[in-house]
N, CA, C and O atoms as a DFTB+ gen file, in Angstrom:
736 C
 N C O
     1  1      -7.080       8.777       7.224
     2  2      -6.960       8.551       5.786
     3  2      -8.070       7.620       5.291
     4  3      -8.636       7.849       4.222
     5  1      -8.378       6.598       6.040
     6  2      -9.394       5.631       5.624
     7  2     -10.800       6.222       5.654
     8  3     -11.695       5.712       4.981
     9  1     -11.004       7.268       6.408
    10  2     -12.329       7.866       6.518
    11  2     -12.610       8.895       5.433
    12  3     -13.754       9.312       5.253
    13  1     -11.574       9.307       4.709
    14  2     -11.713      10.307       3.665
    15  2     -11.930       9.606       2.327
    16  3     -11.244       8.633       2.015
    17  1     -12.876      10.095       1.542
    18  2     -13.127       9.514       0.230
    19  2     -11.851       9.590      -0.613
    20  3     -11.264      10.660      -0.768
    21  1     -11.430       8.448      -1.151
    22  2     -10.221       8.333      -1.962
    23  2      -8.997       8.879      -1.234
    24  3      -8.184       9.603      -1.809
    25  1      -8.883       8.519       0.037
    26  2      -7.764       8.961       0.862
    27  2      -6.452       8.335       0.412
    28  3      -6.393       7.151       0.079
    29  1      -5.421       9.136       0.409
    30  2      -4.090       8.668       0.006
    31  2      -3.075       9.103       1.047
    32  3      -3.063      10.256       1.477
    33  1      -2.224       8.169       1.446
    34  2      -1.213       8.479       2.450
    35  2       0.086       7.788       2.097
    36  3       0.099       6.633       1.672
    37  1       1.174       8.508       2.279
    38  2       2.511       7.970       2.065
    39  2       3.172       7.788       3.426
    40  3       3.314       8.740       4.192
    41  1       3.576       6.544       3.718
    42  2       4.303       6.241       4.950
    43  2       5.760       6.052       4.572
    44  3       6.082       5.207       3.737
    45  1       6.641       6.829       5.178
    46  2       8.046       6.709       4.820
    47  2       8.908       6.572       6.065
    48  3       8.585       7.103       7.128
    49  1      10.013       5.848       5.910
    50  2      10.921       5.654       7.034
    51  2      11.868       4.502       6.750
    52  3      11.940       3.993       5.632
    53  1      12.581       4.110       7.774
    54  2      13.613       3.088       7.648
    55  2      13.082       1.704       7.317
    56  3      11.892       1.419       7.454
    57  1      13.994       0.858       6.880
    58  2      13.660      -0.533       6.552
    59  2      13.168      -1.249       7.807
    60  3      13.736      -1.081       8.886
    61  1      12.126      -2.034       7.663
    62  2      11.644      -2.845       8.775
    63  2      10.948      -2.068       9.872
    64  3      10.863      -2.536      11.007
    65  1      10.452      -0.895       9.551
    66  2       9.791      -0.059      10.558
    67  2       8.317      -0.355      10.758
    68  3       7.681       0.269      11.608
    69  1       7.752      -1.290      10.001
    70  2       6.353      -1.664      10.174
    71  2       5.374      -0.882       9.315
    72  3       4.174      -0.900       9.591
    73  1       5.843      -0.207       8.298
    74  2       4.968       0.615       7.453
    75  2       3.924      -0.243       6.727
    76  3       2.729       0.048       6.776
    77  1       4.383      -1.286       6.065
    78  2       3.463      -2.156       5.314
    79  2       2.556      -2.920       6.267
    80  3       1.360      -3.064       6.013
    81  1       3.118      -3.404       7.351
    82  2       2.318      -4.136       8.335
    83  2       1.214      -3.255       8.891
    84  3       0.081      -3.710       9.051
    85  1       1.524      -2.007       9.185
    86  2       0.519      -1.069       9.673
    87  2      -0.602      -0.895       8.648
    88  3      -1.780      -0.961       9.001
    89  1      -0.245      -0.676       7.395
    90  2      -1.256      -0.487       6.344
    91  2      -2.136      -1.731       6.198
    92  3      -3.346      -1.613       6.000
    93  1      -1.537      -2.916       6.295
    94  2      -2.314      -4.165       6.199
    95  2      -3.278      -4.306       7.382
    96  3      -4.450      -4.637       7.200
    97  1      -2.781      -4.055       8.579
    98  2      -3.626      -4.186       9.767
    99  2      -4.779      -3.190       9.736
   100  3      -5.901      -3.529      10.113
   101  1      -4.514      -1.974       9.295
   102  2      -5.591      -0.982       9.183
   103  2      -6.643      -1.434       8.177
   104  3      -7.837      -1.222       8.387
   105  1      -6.206      -2.056       7.086
   106  2      -7.147      -2.584       6.105
   107  2      -8.040      -3.656       6.701
   108  3      -9.239      -3.701       6.425
   109  1      -7.457      -4.515       7.515
   110  2      -8.248      -5.562       8.171
   111  2      -9.276      -4.947       9.113
   112  3     -10.425      -5.386       9.158
   113  1      -8.865      -3.938       9.860
   114  2      -9.755      -3.298      10.824
   115  2     -10.877      -2.536      10.111
   116  3     -12.050      -2.702      10.448
   117  1     -10.522      -1.704       9.131
   118  2     -11.528      -0.850       8.493
   119  2     -12.450      -1.606       7.551
   120  3     -13.620      -1.242       7.424
   121  1     -11.960      -2.648       6.887
   122  2     -12.799      -3.362       5.935
   123  2     -13.336      -4.676       6.475
   124  3     -14.231      -5.272       5.876
   125  1     -12.802      -5.133       7.594
   126  2     -13.241      -6.418       8.147
   127  2     -12.818      -7.589       7.281
   128  3     -13.474      -8.630       7.281
   129  1     -11.729      -7.431       6.542
   130  2     -11.238      -8.505       5.681
   131  2     -10.094      -9.221       6.383
   132  3      -9.466      -8.678       7.292
   133  1      -9.834     -10.447       5.945
   134  2      -8.732     -11.182       6.555
   135  2      -7.414     -10.797       5.897
   136  3      -7.388     -10.103       4.880
   137  1      -6.326     -11.258       6.493
   138  2      -4.993     -10.868       6.028
   139  2      -4.724     -11.299       4.588
   140  3      -3.979     -10.621       3.880
   141  1      -5.315     -12.413       4.134
   142  2      -5.078     -12.890       2.774
   143  2      -5.789     -12.014       1.742
   144  3      -5.269     -11.788       0.649
   145  1      -6.970     -11.526       2.091
   146  2      -7.689     -10.622       1.186
   147  2      -6.946      -9.294       1.047
   148  3      -6.858      -8.737      -0.047
   149  1      -6.418      -8.796       2.147
   150  2      -5.654      -7.543       2.108
   151  2      -4.352      -7.759       1.348
   152  3      -3.974      -6.927       0.523
   153  1      -3.663      -8.860       1.614
   154  2      -2.388      -9.159       0.947
   155  2      -2.571      -9.248      -0.566
   156  3      -1.674      -8.864      -1.317
   157  1      -3.709      -9.744      -1.018
   158  2      -3.973      -9.867      -2.449
   159  2      -4.015      -8.538      -3.184
   160  3      -3.847      -8.493      -4.402
   161  1      -4.236      -7.465      -2.453
   162  2      -4.328      -6.137      -3.074
   163  2      -3.065      -5.313      -2.868
   164  3      -3.077      -4.101      -3.082
   165  1      -1.980      -5.953      -2.455
   166  2      -0.719      -5.235      -2.274
   167  2       0.051      -5.245      -3.591
   168  3       0.273      -6.300      -4.184
   169  1       0.449      -4.080      -4.032
   170  2       1.298      -3.948      -5.209
   171  2       2.711      -3.697      -4.702
   172  3       2.980      -2.664      -4.089
   173  1       3.601      -4.627      -4.954
   174  2       4.973      -4.514      -4.463
   175  2       5.817      -3.818      -5.518
   176  3       5.951      -4.298      -6.644
   177  1       6.382      -2.684      -5.137
   178  2       7.200      -1.904      -6.058
   179  2       8.413      -2.683      -6.519
   180  3       9.160      -3.241      -5.715
   181  1       8.593      -2.711      -7.811
   182  2       9.731      -3.419      -8.410
   183  2       9.972      -2.808      -9.777
   184  3       9.016      -2.500     -10.489
   185  1      11.225      -2.625     -10.160
   186  2      11.509      -1.972     -11.440
   187  2      11.022      -2.749     -12.660
   188  3      10.897      -2.172     -13.740
   189  1      10.748      -4.037     -12.514
   190  2      10.321      -4.823     -13.681
   191  2       8.808      -5.008     -13.761
   192  3       8.330      -5.848     -14.522
   193  1       8.051      -4.234     -12.985
   194  2       6.599      -4.337     -13.077
   195  2       6.128      -3.817     -14.428
   196  3       6.519      -2.736     -14.869
   197  1       5.293      -4.597     -15.064
   198  2       4.717      -4.210     -16.351
   199  2       3.293      -3.704     -16.133
   200  3       2.744      -3.795     -15.035
   201  1       2.723      -3.181     -17.179
   202  2       1.339      -2.721     -17.121
   203  2       0.412      -3.864     -16.714
   204  3      -0.523      -3.667     -15.938
   205  1       0.678      -5.064     -17.245
   206  2      -0.145      -6.235     -16.930
   207  2      -0.026      -6.616     -15.464
   208  3      -1.019      -6.990     -14.839
   209  1       1.171      -6.526     -14.911
   210  2       1.352      -6.896     -13.509
   211  2       0.730      -5.866     -12.570
   212  3       0.351      -6.198     -11.447
   213  1       0.627      -4.647     -13.016
   214  2       0.039      -3.598     -12.186
   215  2      -1.483      -3.576     -12.328
   216  3      -2.192      -3.526     -11.323
   217  1      -1.987      -3.613     -13.545
   218  2      -3.409      -3.389     -13.789
   219  2      -4.228      -4.657     -14.024
   220  3      -5.231      -4.878     -13.347
   221  1      -3.818      -5.473     -14.955
   222  2      -4.611      -6.652     -15.299
   223  2      -4.143      -7.254     -16.601
   224  3      -3.120      -6.853     -17.157
   225  1      -4.896      -8.212     -17.077
   226  2      -4.530      -8.879     -18.325
   227  2      -5.789      -9.195     -19.127
   228  3      -6.907      -9.124     -18.617
   229  1      -5.581      -9.540     -20.372
   230  2      -6.712      -9.912     -21.224
   231  2      -7.205     -11.301     -20.852
   232  3      -6.431     -12.149     -20.406
   233  1      -8.501     -11.525     -21.042
   234  2      -9.114     -12.800     -20.701
   235  2      -8.544     -13.900     -21.589
   236  3      -8.742     -13.901     -22.804
   237  1      -7.847     -14.817     -20.977
   238  2      -7.173     -15.892     -21.704
   239  2      -8.155     -16.809     -22.424
   240  3      -7.864     -17.248     -23.536
   241  1      -9.301     -17.111     -21.834
   242  2     -10.296     -17.980     -22.472
   243  2     -10.810     -17.367     -23.774
   244  3     -11.029     -18.077     -24.755
   245  1     -10.998     -16.054     -23.781
   246  2     -11.432     -15.383     -25.000
   247  2     -10.321     -15.393     -26.042
   248  3     -10.577     -15.602     -27.228
   249  1      -9.095     -15.167     -25.601
   250  2      -7.966     -15.178     -26.533
   251  2      -7.801     -16.534     -27.216
   252  3      -7.416     -16.607     -28.383
   253  1      -8.093     -17.601     -26.484
   254  2      -7.944     -18.954     -27.029
   255  2      -9.188     -19.430     -27.768
   256  3      -9.195     -20.525     -28.332
   257  1     -10.237     -18.618     -27.769
   258  2     -11.454     -18.963     -28.491
   259  2     -12.407     -19.848     -27.715
   260  3     -13.348     -20.382     -28.302
   261  1     -12.201     -20.025     -26.417
   262  2     -13.061     -20.880     -25.595
   263  2     -14.241     -20.127     -24.991
   264  3     -15.144     -20.739     -24.421
   265  1     -14.233     -18.834     -25.112
   266  2     -15.297     -18.021     -24.526
   267  2     -15.649     -16.916     -25.512
   268  3     -14.788     -16.396     -26.222
   269  1     -16.955     -16.562     -25.542
   270  2     -17.438     -15.541     -26.463
   271  2     -16.952     -14.151     -26.089
   272  3     -16.762     -13.842     -24.913
   273  1     -16.756     -13.325     -27.091
   274  2     -16.401     -11.927     -26.884
   275  2     -17.650     -11.150     -26.493
   276  3     -18.743     -11.431     -26.985
   277  1     -17.488     -10.191     -25.623
   278  2     -18.587      -9.308     -25.253
   279  2     -18.393      -7.989     -25.986
   280  3     -17.330      -7.378     -25.872
   281  1     -19.366      -7.546     -26.717
   282  2     -19.296      -6.288     -27.468
   283  2     -18.107      -6.263     -28.421
   284  3     -17.589      -5.191     -28.735
   285  1     -17.672      -7.424     -28.882
   286  2     -16.553      -7.496     -29.816
   287  2     -15.198      -7.222     -29.193
   288  3     -14.201      -7.114     -29.908
   289  1     -15.144      -7.109     -27.873
   290  2     -13.888      -6.814     -27.183
   291  2     -13.471      -7.997     -26.316
   292  3     -14.303      -8.738     -25.794
   293  1     -12.181      -8.145     -26.184
   294  2     -11.669      -9.109     -25.228
   295  2     -11.737      -8.460     -23.854
   296  3     -11.276      -7.334     -23.670
   297  1     -12.313      -9.170     -22.892
   298  2     -12.474      -8.615     -21.551
   299  2     -11.131      -8.494     -20.836
   300  3     -10.214      -9.283     -21.059
   301  1     -11.044      -7.503     -19.987
   302  2      -9.864      -7.332     -19.149
   303  2     -10.153      -7.950     -17.787
   304  3     -11.198      -7.698     -17.186
   305  1      -9.224      -8.752     -17.314
   306  2      -9.298      -9.305     -15.965
   307  2      -8.458      -8.388     -15.082
   308  3      -7.231      -8.485     -15.068
   309  1      -9.118      -7.500     -14.348
   310  2      -8.422      -6.510     -13.537
   311  2      -7.802      -7.185     -12.318
   312  3      -8.405      -8.085     -11.733
   313  1      -6.606      -6.757     -11.935
   314  2      -5.912      -7.291     -10.767
   315  2      -6.616      -6.869      -9.482
   316  3      -7.347      -5.878      -9.457
   317  1      -6.388      -7.627      -8.424
   318  2      -6.983      -7.317      -7.113
   319  2      -6.589      -5.931      -6.630
   320  3      -7.384      -5.248      -5.985
   321  1      -5.370      -5.512      -6.937
   322  2      -4.942      -4.163      -6.537
   323  2      -5.890      -3.117      -7.105
   324  3      -6.232      -2.154      -6.419
   325  1      -6.311      -3.292      -8.333
   326  2      -7.192      -2.323      -8.997
   327  2      -8.597      -2.375      -8.407
   328  3      -9.196      -1.331      -8.150
   329  1      -9.128      -3.574      -8.189
   330  2     -10.529      -3.719      -7.779
   331  2     -10.761      -3.552      -6.282
   332  3     -11.892      -3.312      -5.860
   333  1      -9.730      -3.672      -5.488
   334  2      -9.886      -3.593      -4.037
   335  2     -10.144      -2.157      -3.590
   336  3      -9.636      -1.201      -4.175
   337  1     -10.938      -2.038      -2.551
   338  2     -11.184      -0.728      -1.950
   339  2      -9.959      -0.277      -1.158
   340  3      -9.735       0.922      -0.992
   341  1      -9.168      -1.227      -0.672
   342  2      -7.968      -0.942       0.131
   343  2      -6.753      -1.279      -0.703
   344  3      -6.534      -2.448      -1.021
   345  1      -5.970      -0.305      -1.061
   346  2      -4.819      -0.498      -1.938
   347  2      -3.536      -0.149      -1.195
   348  3      -3.458       0.877      -0.519
   349  1      -2.541      -1.004      -1.326
   350  2      -1.237      -0.745      -0.714
   351  2      -0.187      -0.828      -1.814
   352  3      -0.090      -1.830      -2.523
   353  1       0.595       0.234      -1.944
   354  2       1.728       0.228      -2.869
   355  2       2.969       0.148      -1.998
   356  3       3.396       1.144      -1.413
   357  1       3.540      -1.031      -1.916
   358  2       4.695      -1.257      -1.056
   359  2       5.970      -0.856      -1.784
   360  3       6.218      -1.292      -2.909
   361  1       6.766      -0.034      -1.144
   362  2       8.015       0.480      -1.702
   363  2       7.775       1.175      -3.046
   364  3       8.339       0.801      -4.075
   365  1       6.931       2.183      -2.999
   366  2       6.536       2.934      -4.192
   367  2       7.733       3.527      -4.922
   368  3       7.690       3.697      -6.140
   369  1       8.797       3.842      -4.198
   370  2       9.959       4.441      -4.854
   371  2      10.837       3.407      -5.561
   372  3      11.907       3.751      -6.062
   373  1      10.407       2.169      -5.607
   374  2      11.085       1.159      -6.431
   375  2      10.393       1.016      -7.798
   376  3      10.865       0.277      -8.662
   377  1       9.277       1.726      -7.981
   378  2       8.600       1.733      -9.284
   379  2       9.355       2.646     -10.239
   380  3       9.799       3.726      -9.850
   381  1       9.499       2.219     -11.472
   382  2      10.119       3.055     -12.492
   383  2       9.185       4.227     -12.808
   384  3       8.008       4.183     -12.452
   385  1       9.683       5.255     -13.460
   386  2       8.790       6.345     -13.902
   387  2       7.617       5.813     -14.739
   388  3       6.514       6.355     -14.665
   389  1       7.843       4.769     -15.526
   390  2       6.767       4.151     -16.312
   391  2       5.683       3.596     -15.386
   392  3       4.496       3.836     -15.606
   393  1       6.087       2.857     -14.354
   394  2       5.135       2.308     -13.392
   395  2       4.403       3.394     -12.628
   396  3       3.203       3.283     -12.374
   397  1       5.118       4.435     -12.263
   398  2       4.493       5.560     -11.564
   399  2       3.437       6.218     -12.442
   400  3       2.367       6.598     -11.967
   401  1       3.750       6.347     -13.721
   402  2       2.823       6.965     -14.671
   403  2       1.528       6.165     -14.792
   404  3       0.446       6.742     -14.903
   405  1       1.640       4.835     -14.771
   406  2       0.455       3.976     -14.850
   407  2      -0.480       4.259     -13.677
   408  3      -1.702       4.255     -13.830
   409  1       0.102       4.503     -12.508
   410  2      -0.696       4.716     -11.300
   411  2      -1.209       6.138     -11.151
   412  3      -2.089       6.392     -10.328
   413  1      -0.684       7.058     -11.921
   414  2      -1.045       8.466     -11.773
   415  2      -2.543       8.706     -11.956
   416  3      -3.143       9.429     -11.161
   417  1      -3.159       8.122     -12.974
   418  2      -4.593       8.364     -13.191
   419  2      -5.439       7.681     -12.121
   420  3      -6.525       8.161     -11.793
   421  1      -4.956       6.571     -11.575
   422  2      -5.680       5.936     -10.479
   423  2      -5.688       6.868      -9.265
   424  3      -6.732       7.097      -8.654
   425  1      -4.529       7.394      -8.931
   426  2      -4.431       8.277      -7.769
   427  2      -5.170       9.598      -7.985
   428  3      -5.789      10.121      -7.058
   429  1      -5.109      10.127      -9.183
   430  2      -5.699      11.439      -9.460
   431  2      -7.207      11.376      -9.689
   432  3      -7.949      12.229      -9.201
   433  1      -7.659      10.369     -10.430
   434  2      -9.058      10.343     -10.874
   435  2      -9.826       9.099     -10.474
   436  3     -11.043       9.046     -10.648
   437  1      -9.136       8.088      -9.939
   438  2      -9.814       6.837      -9.601
   439  2     -10.174       6.019     -10.822
   440  3     -11.142       5.259     -10.800
   441  1      -9.401       6.168     -11.892
   442  2      -9.647       5.436     -13.138
   443  2      -8.341       4.820     -13.604
   444  3      -7.287       5.452     -13.538
   445  1      -8.416       3.568     -14.080
   446  2      -7.263       2.952     -14.728
   447  2      -7.677       2.541     -16.132
   448  3      -8.843       2.247     -16.395
   449  1      -6.698       2.526     -17.027
   450  2      -6.971       2.191     -18.421
   451  2      -5.984       1.131     -18.889
   452  3      -4.786       1.193     -18.614
   453  1      -6.539       0.145     -19.613
   454  2      -5.714      -0.918     -20.163
   455  2      -6.413      -1.465     -21.402
   456  3      -7.605      -1.771     -21.364
   457  1      -5.674      -1.586     -22.495
   458  2      -6.206      -2.134     -23.758
   459  2      -7.520      -1.473     -24.180
   460  3      -8.492      -2.155     -24.508
   461  1      -7.536      -0.158     -24.166
   462  2      -8.705       0.636     -24.571
   463  2      -9.937       0.394     -23.706
   464  3     -11.061       0.649     -24.137
   465  1      -9.729      -0.091     -22.506
   466  2     -10.826      -0.264     -21.565
   467  2     -10.483       0.477     -20.282
   468  3      -9.316       0.629     -19.922
   469  1     -11.522       0.932     -19.606
   470  2     -11.336       1.691     -18.368
   471  2     -12.018       0.984     -17.221
   472  3     -13.001       0.265     -17.402
   473  1     -11.480       1.204     -16.043
   474  2     -12.105       0.687     -14.823
   475  2     -12.187       1.835     -13.830
   476  3     -11.175       2.432     -13.463
   477  1     -13.404       2.134     -13.403
   478  2     -13.643       3.167     -12.394
   479  2     -13.543       2.485     -11.036
   480  3     -14.327       1.585     -10.732
   481  1     -12.585       2.907     -10.220
   482  2     -12.317       2.198      -8.974
   483  2     -13.337       2.455      -7.873
   484  3     -13.402       1.686      -6.915
   485  1     -14.127       3.503      -7.982
   486  2     -15.029       3.843      -6.888
   487  2     -14.223       4.394      -5.721
   488  3     -13.080       4.819      -5.892
   489  1     -14.817       4.384      -4.544
   490  2     -14.107       4.889      -3.368
   491  2     -12.994       3.925      -2.985
   492  3     -13.171       2.708      -3.028
   493  1     -11.863       4.474      -2.617
   494  2     -10.734       3.638      -2.242
   495  2      -9.869       4.364      -1.231
   496  3      -9.992       5.571      -1.023
   497  1      -8.996       3.597      -0.615
   498  2      -7.975       4.119       0.280
   499  2      -6.644       3.577      -0.209
   500  3      -6.520       2.382      -0.476
   501  1      -5.647       4.445      -0.330
   502  2      -4.311       4.021      -0.767
   503  2      -3.292       4.367       0.314
   504  3      -3.221       5.499       0.793
   505  1      -2.519       3.374       0.678
   506  2      -1.342       3.582       1.509
   507  2      -0.145       3.190       0.665
   508  3      -0.089       2.078       0.141
   509  1       0.805       4.086       0.530
   510  2       2.049       3.773      -0.163
   511  2       3.169       3.838       0.869
   512  3       3.172       4.701       1.747
   513  1       4.116       2.918       0.751
   514  2       5.259       2.943       1.657
   515  2       6.512       3.280       0.869
   516  3       6.616       2.990      -0.323
   517  1       7.461       3.899       1.561
   518  2       8.694       4.309       0.904
   519  2       9.851       4.173       1.881
   520  3       9.798       4.691       2.997
   521  1      10.894       3.472       1.457
   522  2      12.114       3.323       2.248
   523  2      13.101       4.422       1.883
   524  3      12.904       5.139       0.902
   525  1      14.160       4.555       2.670
   526  2      15.176       5.561       2.332
   527  2      15.784       5.296       0.961
   528  3      15.778       4.158       0.491
   529  1      16.307       6.329       0.318
   530  2      16.907       6.165      -1.012
   531  2      18.097       5.201      -0.985
   532  3      18.909       5.206      -0.059
   533  1      18.171       4.379      -2.029
   534  2      19.345       3.537      -2.262
   535  2      19.458       3.325      -3.764
   536  3      18.707       3.924      -4.534
   537  1      20.389       2.478      -4.186
   538  2      20.636       2.321      -5.628
   539  2      19.471       1.664      -6.373
   540  3      19.434       1.722      -7.602
   541  1      18.527       1.046      -5.676
   542  2      17.388       0.405      -6.337
   543  2      16.150       1.268      -6.406
   544  3      15.091       0.790      -6.814
   545  1      16.252       2.522      -6.018
   546  2      15.089       3.402      -5.969
   547  2      15.078       4.411      -7.114
   548  3      16.100       4.684      -7.745
   549  1      13.908       4.943      -7.354
   550  2      13.706       5.995      -8.350
   551  2      13.130       7.215      -7.646
   552  3      12.416       7.097      -6.650
   553  1      13.452       8.379      -8.176
   554  2      12.861       9.601      -7.644
   555  2      11.373       9.614      -7.958
   556  3      10.942       9.138      -9.009
   557  1      10.601      10.160      -7.041
   558  2       9.169      10.330      -7.280
   559  2       8.956      11.778      -7.701
   560  3       9.241      12.689      -6.924
   561  1       8.461      12.010      -8.913
   562  2       8.279      13.392      -9.375
   563  2       7.180      14.099      -8.592
   564  3       6.293      13.463      -8.023
   565  1       7.255      15.412      -8.574
   566  2       6.300      16.220      -7.824
   567  2       4.836      15.935      -8.203
   568  3       4.008      15.828      -7.298
   569  1       4.470      15.805      -9.499
   570  2       3.062      15.512      -9.809
   571  2       2.581      14.189      -9.194
   572  3       1.412      14.063      -8.830
   573  1       3.477      13.215      -9.079
   574  2       3.115      11.942      -8.459
   575  2       2.999      12.110      -6.941
   576  3       2.027      11.657      -6.336
   577  1       3.990      12.759      -6.334
   578  2       3.981      12.977      -4.884
   579  2       2.783      13.824      -4.457
   580  3       2.251      13.655      -3.360
   581  1       2.370      14.727      -5.326
   582  2       1.249      15.613      -5.028
   583  2      -0.070      14.855      -4.880
   584  3      -1.028      15.390      -4.323
   585  1      -0.128      13.640      -5.364
   586  2      -1.355      12.828      -5.287
   587  2      -1.582      12.253      -3.894
   588  3      -2.659      11.726      -3.613
   589  1      -0.582      12.345      -3.019
   590  2      -0.727      11.848      -1.660
   591  2      -1.105      13.006      -0.748
   592  3      -0.365      13.981      -0.618
   593  1      -2.267      12.881      -0.119
   594  2      -2.763      13.961       0.735
   595  2      -1.935      14.106       2.004
   596  3      -1.776      15.209       2.526
   597  1      -1.412      12.999       2.495
   598  2      -0.636      13.005       3.733
   599  2       0.651      12.226       3.534
   600  3       0.674      11.225       2.819
   601  1       1.717      12.684       4.166
   602  2       2.969      11.943       4.208
   603  2       3.369      11.857       5.678
   604  3       3.535      12.875       6.350
   605  1       3.519      10.646       6.158
   606  2       3.762      10.433       7.577
   607  2       5.065       9.681       7.790
   608  3       5.234       8.577       7.271
   609  1       5.993      10.266       8.550
   610  2       7.233       9.538       8.835
   611  2       6.974       8.449       9.872
   612  3       6.305       8.680      10.879
   613  1       7.502       7.280       9.615
   614  2       7.420       6.171      10.565
   615  2       8.828       5.955      11.094
   616  3       9.727       5.572      10.345
   617  1       9.013       6.198      12.360
   618  2      10.346       6.085      12.939
   619  2      10.380       4.959      13.959
   620  3       9.359       4.550      14.512
   621  1      11.568       4.486      14.180
   622  2      11.782       3.453      15.183
   623  2      12.722       4.002      16.239
   624  3      13.593       4.817      15.935
   625  1      12.552       3.564      17.475
   626  2      13.487       4.007      18.497
   627  2      14.886       3.472      18.213
   628  3      15.043       2.390      17.647
   629  1      15.899       4.237      18.609
   630  2      17.263       3.754      18.442
   631  2      17.552       2.650      19.466
   632  3      16.734       2.370      20.343
   633  1      18.705       2.042      19.340
   634  2      19.050       0.891      20.169
   635  2      19.008       1.211      21.666
   636  3      18.457       0.441      22.452
   637  1      19.585       2.336      22.052
   638  2      19.598       2.689      23.478
   639  2      18.190       2.913      24.017
   640  3      17.887       2.538      25.149
   641  1      17.334       3.522      23.208
   642  2      15.946       3.727      23.630
   643  2      15.235       2.384      23.779
   644  3      14.472       2.181      24.724
   645  1      15.488       1.473      22.845
   646  2      14.869       0.148      22.918
   647  2      15.288      -0.564      24.207
   648  3      14.465      -1.205      24.861
   649  1      16.553      -0.453      24.565
   650  2      17.042      -1.092      25.788
   651  2      16.382      -0.491      27.023
   652  3      16.094      -1.200      27.987
   653  1      16.149       0.797      26.991
   654  2      15.612       1.454      28.173
   655  2      14.102       1.303      28.310
   656  3      13.563       1.514      29.396
   657  1      13.413       0.946      27.246
   658  2      11.948       0.815      27.305
   659  2      11.549      -0.214      28.350
   660  3      10.701       0.064      29.198
   661  1      12.145      -1.391      28.302
   662  2      11.822      -2.434      29.271
   663  2      12.202      -2.050      30.678
   664  3      11.491      -2.389      31.624
   665  1      13.308      -1.350      30.840
   666  2      13.754      -0.942      32.164
   667  2      12.822       0.093      32.755
   668  3      12.535       0.061      33.951
   669  1      12.344       1.013      31.928
   670  2      11.432       2.038      32.427
   671  2      10.152       1.396      32.943
   672  3       9.602       1.830      33.955
   673  1       9.677       0.371      32.257
   674  2       8.466      -0.324      32.678
   675  2       8.689      -0.962      34.039
   676  3       7.829      -0.868      34.915
   677  1       9.842      -1.615      34.229
   678  2      10.136      -2.246      35.515
   679  2      10.276      -1.189      36.611
   680  3       9.782      -1.383      37.721
   681  1      10.938      -0.086      36.314
   682  2      11.108       0.977      37.305
   683  2       9.760       1.580      37.680
   684  3       9.500       1.869      38.848
   685  1       8.899       1.768      36.669
   686  2       7.581       2.326      36.955
   687  2       6.774       1.387      37.820
   688  3       6.119       1.822      38.767
   689  1       6.810       0.102      37.508
   690  2       6.012      -0.825      38.284
   691  2       6.555      -0.917      39.708
   692  3       5.768      -1.075      40.641
   693  1       7.888      -0.823      39.913
   694  2       8.473      -0.829      41.255
   695  2       8.063       0.431      42.010
   696  3       7.743       0.372      43.197
   697  1       8.073       1.574      41.318
   698  2       7.690       2.806      42.010
   699  2       6.196       2.811      42.316
   700  3       5.781       3.374      43.329
   701  1       5.377       2.193      41.459
   702  2       3.941       2.089      41.745
   703  2       3.696       1.222      42.974
   704  3       2.795       1.511      43.762
   705  1       4.488       0.157      43.150
   706  2       4.353      -0.694      44.334
   707  2       4.683       0.099      45.587
   708  3       4.005      -0.023      46.607
   709  1       5.744       0.923      45.502
   710  2       6.091       1.739      46.648
   711  2       4.976       2.711      46.981
   712  3       4.656       2.899      48.155
   713  1       4.382       3.328      45.986
   714  2       3.279       4.267      46.215
   715  2       2.102       3.563      46.861
   716  3       1.430       4.129      47.724
   717  1       1.849       2.324      46.443
   718  2       0.741       1.555      46.985
   719  2       0.971       1.342      48.483
   720  3       0.046       1.478      49.284
   721  1       2.219       1.007      48.857
   722  2       2.523       0.794      50.275
   723  2       2.450       2.097      51.052
   724  3       2.042       2.115      52.213
   725  1       2.844       3.181      50.411
   726  2       2.780       4.472      51.083
   727  2       1.349       4.850      51.416
   728  3       1.082       5.469      52.445
   729  1       0.413       4.464      50.520
   730  2      -0.995       4.812      50.743
   731  2      -1.592       3.974      51.873
   732  3      -2.481       4.436      52.588
   733  1      -1.110       2.758      52.031
   734  2      -1.672       1.891      53.063
   735  2      -1.167       2.342      54.371
   736  3      -1.507       1.757      55.399
């Protein structure tokens, strides 16, 4: 996904399965950025996200008259999520249809719009994570889901498998020791 221009991937699975952590670690590896730089570009899905919290805000210094207007317009201070090459939408299914709509043009065209201004994102990579449905989630409409080139299930081993993982390692190492003695 990171190697494809404007790659988009949806990681879905159970709570605590490492979906967001995986996306963050991949961002560190592919961009050579530290965890704080990657974390700054994470958009956390929440039903109360506004356009300003998703995209950016107007320049406060210009609004207060402390800074000159450029071209007669108040400048937009774009959020790190918008300007970053590595974008993570954590728990995308917690975004309201309004929030999803704001992101649609970013995913489809690489452009965001706010207060009659546009920002061309350039090349980017988007990882969105999605947990199982519950009362705090919203359905993702087909036009929104269609913007993700890949959807990958992230699964965790069940409890019995987790218990046996360590035992298999010990059994393998014991059998390898026996093989070593057999060869001698």
